[in-house]
Amino acid sequence: MEHAVIDLDERDHQPAESSATAQDHAVTRQKVVLGFAAVFVVGALIGGFAVQRRASHEQRERNSIVALVAFPQSASLGSPTFQTATLEGGRGAPQVKMTGHLVVINAGPAPITVRQVAAERPGMALASAGQPRLSPLGGTGELVVELLFECSAAFFQEPLPMAFEVETEDKHVREVSYPVTLAGSDWQRVAPANCGSA
């Protein structure tokens, strides 16, 4: 019985790859891996930029929204005056000056600064007299206003549209109108005392 002999020195007679070809394959694989990594990084950067741009746009839109609520709080007596040039269309009737406090609530989504407020209708004019007031989100501020009115004008009966000049967080200035109800307020209670002394 013959025993099979294995020659351990026998080599595979397959033609071996040249070292240059093997090196080319390694470089090609490395380039493919680097290409995939570059595509992934570029995609992540573009996606991140798009998300950041959308968030920035939404922030700008939110900052541009102004919503406020205002109502009269207190008033103090002023001195009767007989100036007629201050009020447009003044008829020579006694004009009374009164200082009032106006509460302003920021109902918008971002902080605002109320720079000034003004209102005018026949027989009455109103303008802010104090410094601008910063109002944080949901914050309440108080503005000092001066009213000049004719005692014969019944301007307390209807809401008074007031024009608010507001600076938003993005430093843009906007004008917002809000109808303020004066009927039943301290302003209406104090006014007759002013007129009675006129």
mmCIF file of C-alpha atoms in Angstrom:
data_model
loop_
_atom_site.group_PDB
_atom_site.id
_atom_site.type_symbol
_atom_site.label_atom_id
_atom_site.label_comp_id
_atom_site.label_asym_id
_atom_site.label_seq_id
_atom_site.Cartn_x
_atom_site.Cartn_y
_atom_site.Cartn_z
ATOM 1 C CA MET A 1 0.000 0.000 0.000
ATOM 2 C CA GLU A 2 1.478 3.248 -1.055
ATOM 3 C CA HIS A 3 1.525 6.144 1.334
ATOM 4 C CA ALA A 4 0.689 9.547 -0.017
ATOM 5 C CA VAL A 5 3.511 11.912 0.516
ATOM 6 C CA ILE A 6 2.925 15.551 0.863
ATOM 7 C CA ASP A 7 5.726 17.793 -0.168
ATOM 8 C CA LEU A 8 5.662 20.720 2.206
ATOM 9 C CA ASP A 9 8.057 22.626 0.041
ATOM 10 C CA GLU A 10 5.629 22.563 -2.835
ATOM 11 C CA ARG A 11 4.303 25.982 -3.619
ATOM 12 C CA ASP A 12 1.185 27.172 -5.288
ATOM 13 C CA HIS A 13 2.054 27.537 -8.880
ATOM 14 C CA GLN A 14 -0.647 30.178 -9.460
ATOM 15 C CA PRO A 15 0.877 33.349 -10.858
ATOM 16 C CA ALA A 16 1.260 35.838 -7.995
ATOM 17 C CA GLU A 17 -0.096 39.391 -8.315
ATOM 18 C CA SER A 18 2.589 41.868 -8.856
ATOM 19 C CA SER A 19 3.159 44.188 -5.899
ATOM 20 C CA ALA A 20 2.326 47.197 -8.096
ATOM 21 C CA THR A 21 -1.134 45.816 -8.941
ATOM 22 C CA ALA A 22 -1.891 45.049 -5.281
ATOM 23 C CA GLN A 23 -0.844 48.558 -4.328
ATOM 24 C CA ASP A 24 -3.142 50.028 -7.016
ATOM 25 C CA HIS A 25 -6.099 48.087 -5.606
ATOM 26 C CA ALA A 26 -5.356 49.370 -2.087
ATOM 27 C CA VAL A 27 -5.147 52.965 -3.306
ATOM 28 C CA THR A 28 -8.411 52.564 -5.236
ATOM 29 C CA ARG A 29 -10.205 51.182 -2.157
ATOM 30 C CA GLN A 30 -8.829 54.068 -0.079
ATOM 31 C CA LYS A 31 -10.086 56.605 -2.629
ATOM 32 C CA VAL A 32 -13.558 55.028 -2.634
ATOM 33 C CA VAL A 33 -13.710 55.134 1.170
ATOM 34 C CA LEU A 34 -12.526 58.757 1.195
ATOM 35 C CA GLY A 35 -15.070 59.627 -1.507
ATOM 36 C CA PHE A 36 -17.909 58.163 0.543
ATOM 37 C CA ALA A 37 -16.673 60.018 3.635
ATOM 38 C CA ALA A 38 -16.500 63.307 1.689
ATOM 39 C CA VAL A 39 -20.024 62.818 0.322
ATOM 40 C CA PHE A 40 -21.288 62.128 3.847
ATOM 41 C CA VAL A 41 -19.545 65.215 5.286
ATOM 42 C CA VAL A 42 -20.818 67.478 2.485
ATOM 43 C CA GLY A 43 -24.352 66.107 2.929
ATOM 44 C CA ALA A 44 -24.210 66.704 6.673
ATOM 45 C CA LEU A 45 -22.943 70.252 6.151
ATOM 46 C CA ILE A 46 -25.647 71.076 3.595
ATOM 47 C CA GLY A 47 -28.341 69.551 5.805
ATOM 48 C CA GLY A 48 -27.066 71.451 8.843
ATOM 49 C CA PHE A 49 -26.949 74.694 6.865
ATOM 50 C CA ALA A 50 -30.537 74.186 5.643
ATOM 51 C CA VAL A 51 -31.771 73.483 9.194
ATOM 52 C CA GLN A 52 -29.892 76.505 10.553
ATOM 53 C CA ARG A 53 -31.245 78.722 7.778
ATOM 54 C CA ARG A 54 -34.821 77.576 8.443
ATOM 55 C CA ALA A 55 -34.400 78.156 12.183
ATOM 56 C CA SER A 56 -32.950 81.620 11.518
ATOM 57 C CA HIS A 57 -35.877 82.453 9.202
ATOM 58 C CA GLU A 58 -38.386 81.277 11.808
ATOM 59 C CA GLN A 59 -36.599 83.369 14.468
ATOM 60 C CA ARG A 60 -36.784 86.471 12.241
ATOM 61 C CA GLU A 61 -40.488 85.886 11.614
ATOM 62 C CA ARG A 62 -41.098 85.443 15.338
ATOM 63 C CA ASN A 63 -39.183 88.649 16.143
ATOM 64 C CA SER A 64 -41.243 90.614 13.624
ATOM 65 C CA ILE A 65 -44.573 89.780 15.308
ATOM 66 C CA VAL A 66 -45.856 92.458 17.662
ATOM 67 C CA ALA A 67 -48.915 91.896 19.816
ATOM 68 C CA LEU A 68 -49.808 94.040 22.778
ATOM 69 C CA VAL A 69 -52.666 94.919 25.084
ATOM 70 C CA ALA A 70 -53.065 98.358 26.665
ATOM 71 C CA PHE A 71 -55.424 99.896 29.194
ATOM 72 C CA PRO A 72 -55.496 103.090 31.282
ATOM 73 C CA GLN A 73 -54.563 102.704 34.915
ATOM 74 C CA SER A 74 -54.353 105.987 36.799
ATOM 75 C CA ALA A 75 -54.545 109.699 36.110
ATOM 76 C CA SER A 76 -53.598 112.868 37.904
ATOM 77 C CA LEU A 77 -55.055 116.344 37.692
ATOM 78 C CA GLY A 78 -53.434 118.936 35.547
ATOM 79 C CA SER A 79 -53.943 122.645 35.275
ATOM 80 C CA PRO A 80 -56.752 123.952 33.075
ATOM 81 C CA THR A 81 -55.509 125.854 30.076
ATOM 82 C CA PHE A 82 -57.102 127.992 27.418
ATOM 83 C CA GLN A 83 -54.622 127.208 24.628
ATOM 84 C CA THR A 84 -56.346 126.539 21.339
ATOM 85 C CA ALA A 85 -53.346 126.131 19.040
ATOM 86 C CA THR A 86 -52.366 122.727 20.451
ATOM 87 C CA LEU A 87 -55.503 120.939 19.353
ATOM 88 C CA GLU A 88 -56.318 120.858 15.678
ATOM 89 C CA GLY A 89 -59.659 122.490 15.020
ATOM 90 C CA GLY A 90 -59.828 123.947 18.523
ATOM 91 C CA ARG A 91 -62.984 126.001 18.990
ATOM 92 C CA GLY A 92 -61.805 128.190 21.858
ATOM 93 C CA ALA A 93 -63.370 125.892 24.458
ATOM 94 C CA PRO A 94 -61.437 125.280 27.691
ATOM 95 C CA GLN A 95 -58.735 122.657 27.172
ATOM 96 C CA VAL A 96 -57.561 120.548 30.077
ATOM 97 C CA LYS A 97 -54.244 118.790 30.458
ATOM 98 C CA MET A 98 -54.138 115.506 32.340
ATOM 99 C CA THR A 99 -51.308 113.065 33.048
ATOM 100 C CA GLY A 100 -52.204 109.393 32.802
ATOM 101 C CA HIS A 101 -50.514 106.038 33.228
ATOM 102 C CA LEU A 102 -51.042 103.473 30.500
ATOM 103 C CA VAL A 103 -50.370 99.788 31.188
ATOM 104 C CA VAL A 104 -48.919 97.884 28.210
ATOM 105 C CA ILE A 105 -48.719 94.077 28.187
ATOM 106 C CA ASN A 106 -46.447 92.339 25.670
ATOM 107 C CA ALA A 107 -48.583 89.512 24.274
ATOM 108 C CA GLY A 108 -46.182 88.729 21.409
ATOM 109 C CA PRO A 109 -43.566 85.961 21.094
ATOM 110 C CA ALA A 110 -40.470 88.151 21.682
ATOM 111 C CA PRO A 111 -39.328 91.096 23.831
ATOM 112 C CA ILE A 112 -40.209 94.577 22.569
ATOM 113 C CA THR A 113 -39.387 98.157 23.453
ATOM 114 C CA VAL A 114 -42.330 100.569 23.370
ATOM 115 C CA ARG A 115 -40.731 103.807 22.207
ATOM 116 C CA GLN A 116 -43.773 106.054 22.209
ATOM 117 C CA VAL A 117 -47.536 106.188 21.921
ATOM 118 C CA ALA A 118 -49.803 108.801 20.387
ATOM 119 C CA ALA A 119 -53.492 109.300 19.627
ATOM 120 C CA GLU A 120 -55.605 112.069 18.201
ATOM 121 C CA ARG A 121 -59.257 112.653 17.484
ATOM 122 C CA PRO A 122 -61.370 115.831 17.293
ATOM 123 C CA GLY A 123 -61.100 117.673 20.609
ATOM 124 C CA MET A 124 -58.366 115.450 22.046
ATOM 125 C CA ALA A 125 -54.671 114.650 21.666
ATOM 126 C CA LEU A 126 -52.489 112.175 23.580
ATOM 127 C CA ALA A 127 -48.726 111.605 23.536
ATOM 128 C CA SER A 128 -46.247 109.675 25.654
ATOM 129 C CA ALA A 129 -44.171 111.743 28.043
ATOM 130 C CA GLY A 130 -41.725 109.221 29.522
ATOM 131 C CA GLN A 131 -38.784 107.143 28.382
ATOM 132 C CA PRO A 132 -39.111 104.056 26.131
ATOM 133 C CA ARG A 133 -39.992 100.934 28.088
ATOM 134 C CA LEU A 134 -38.563 97.477 27.478
ATOM 135 C CA SER A 135 -41.175 94.758 27.811
ATOM 136 C CA PRO A 136 -40.010 91.122 27.932
ATOM 137 C CA LEU A 137 -42.135 88.281 26.648
ATOM 138 C CA GLY A 138 -45.356 88.369 28.678
ATOM 139 C CA GLY A 139 -44.053 91.411 30.534
ATOM 140 C CA THR A 140 -46.029 94.406 31.710
ATOM 141 C CA GLY A 141 -44.819 97.981 31.426
ATOM 142 C CA GLU A 142 -46.263 101.361 32.252
ATOM 143 C CA LEU A 143 -46.090 104.467 30.063
ATOM 144 C CA VAL A 144 -46.690 108.018 31.204
ATOM 145 C CA VAL A 145 -48.895 109.941 28.778
ATOM 146 C CA GLU A 146 -50.147 113.514 28.569
ATOM 147 C CA LEU A 147 -53.732 114.140 27.452
ATOM 148 C CA LEU A 148 -54.972 117.471 26.219
ATOM 149 C CA PHE A 149 -58.706 117.592 25.630
ATOM 150 C CA GLU A 150 -61.662 119.885 25.318
ATOM 151 C CA CYS A 151 -64.189 119.448 28.096
ATOM 152 C CA SER A 152 -66.996 119.489 25.546
ATOM 153 C CA ALA A 153 -65.577 116.444 23.692
ATOM 154 C CA ALA A 154 -67.101 113.111 24.667
ATOM 155 C CA PHE A 155 -64.073 111.109 23.638
ATOM 156 C CA PHE A 156 -64.298 108.754 26.631
ATOM 157 C CA GLN A 157 -67.374 107.032 25.226
ATOM 158 C CA GLU A 158 -65.653 105.091 22.427
ATOM 159 C CA PRO A 159 -62.389 103.121 22.372
ATOM 160 C CA LEU A 160 -59.459 105.342 21.460
ATOM 161 C CA PRO A 161 -57.139 103.910 18.750
ATOM 162 C CA MET A 162 -53.617 104.488 19.994
ATOM 163 C CA ALA A 163 -50.578 104.225 17.728
ATOM 164 C CA PHE A 164 -47.629 102.509 19.424
ATOM 165 C CA GLU A 165 -44.129 102.841 18.005
ATOM 166 C CA VAL A 166 -42.444 99.574 18.906
ATOM 167 C CA GLU A 167 -38.880 98.378 18.410
ATOM 168 C CA THR A 168 -38.593 94.610 18.072
ATOM 169 C CA GLU A 169 -35.656 92.418 19.063
ATOM 170 C CA ASP A 170 -34.255 92.569 15.515
ATOM 171 C CA LYS A 171 -33.990 96.394 15.893
ATOM 172 C CA HIS A 172 -36.803 97.110 13.429
ATOM 173 C CA VAL A 173 -39.315 99.799 14.354
ATOM 174 C CA ARG A 174 -42.974 99.055 13.700
ATOM 175 C CA GLU A 175 -46.187 100.912 14.367
ATOM 176 C CA VAL A 176 -49.021 99.011 15.992
ATOM 177 C CA SER A 177 -52.524 100.335 16.583
ATOM 178 C CA TYR A 178 -54.576 99.194 19.550
ATOM 179 C CA PRO A 179 -58.040 100.486 20.575
ATOM 180 C CA VAL A 180 -57.912 101.421 24.260
ATOM 181 C CA THR A 181 -61.194 101.500 26.178
ATOM 182 C CA LEU A 182 -61.410 104.630 28.321
ATOM 183 C CA ALA A 183 -65.011 104.287 29.521
ATOM 184 C CA GLY A 184 -65.142 103.463 33.232
ATOM 185 C CA SER A 185 -61.421 104.088 33.689
ATOM 186 C CA ASP A 186 -59.703 106.345 36.202
ATOM 187 C CA TRP A 187 -59.019 108.684 33.294
ATOM 188 C CA GLN A 188 -62.746 109.203 32.812
ATOM 189 C CA ARG A 189 -63.297 109.726 36.546
ATOM 190 C CA VAL A 190 -60.532 112.336 36.846
ATOM 191 C CA ALA A 191 -61.499 114.284 33.699
ATOM 192 C CA PRO A 192 -64.680 115.933 35.133
ATOM 193 C CA ALA A 193 -62.672 117.290 38.077
ATOM 194 C CA ASN A 194 -60.312 118.936 35.598
ATOM 195 C CA CYS A 195 -63.164 120.310 33.568
ATOM 196 C CA GLY A 196 -65.041 121.520 36.666
ATOM 197 C CA SER A 197 -62.109 123.731 37.616
ATOM 198 C CA ALA A 198 -61.733 125.084 34.090
#
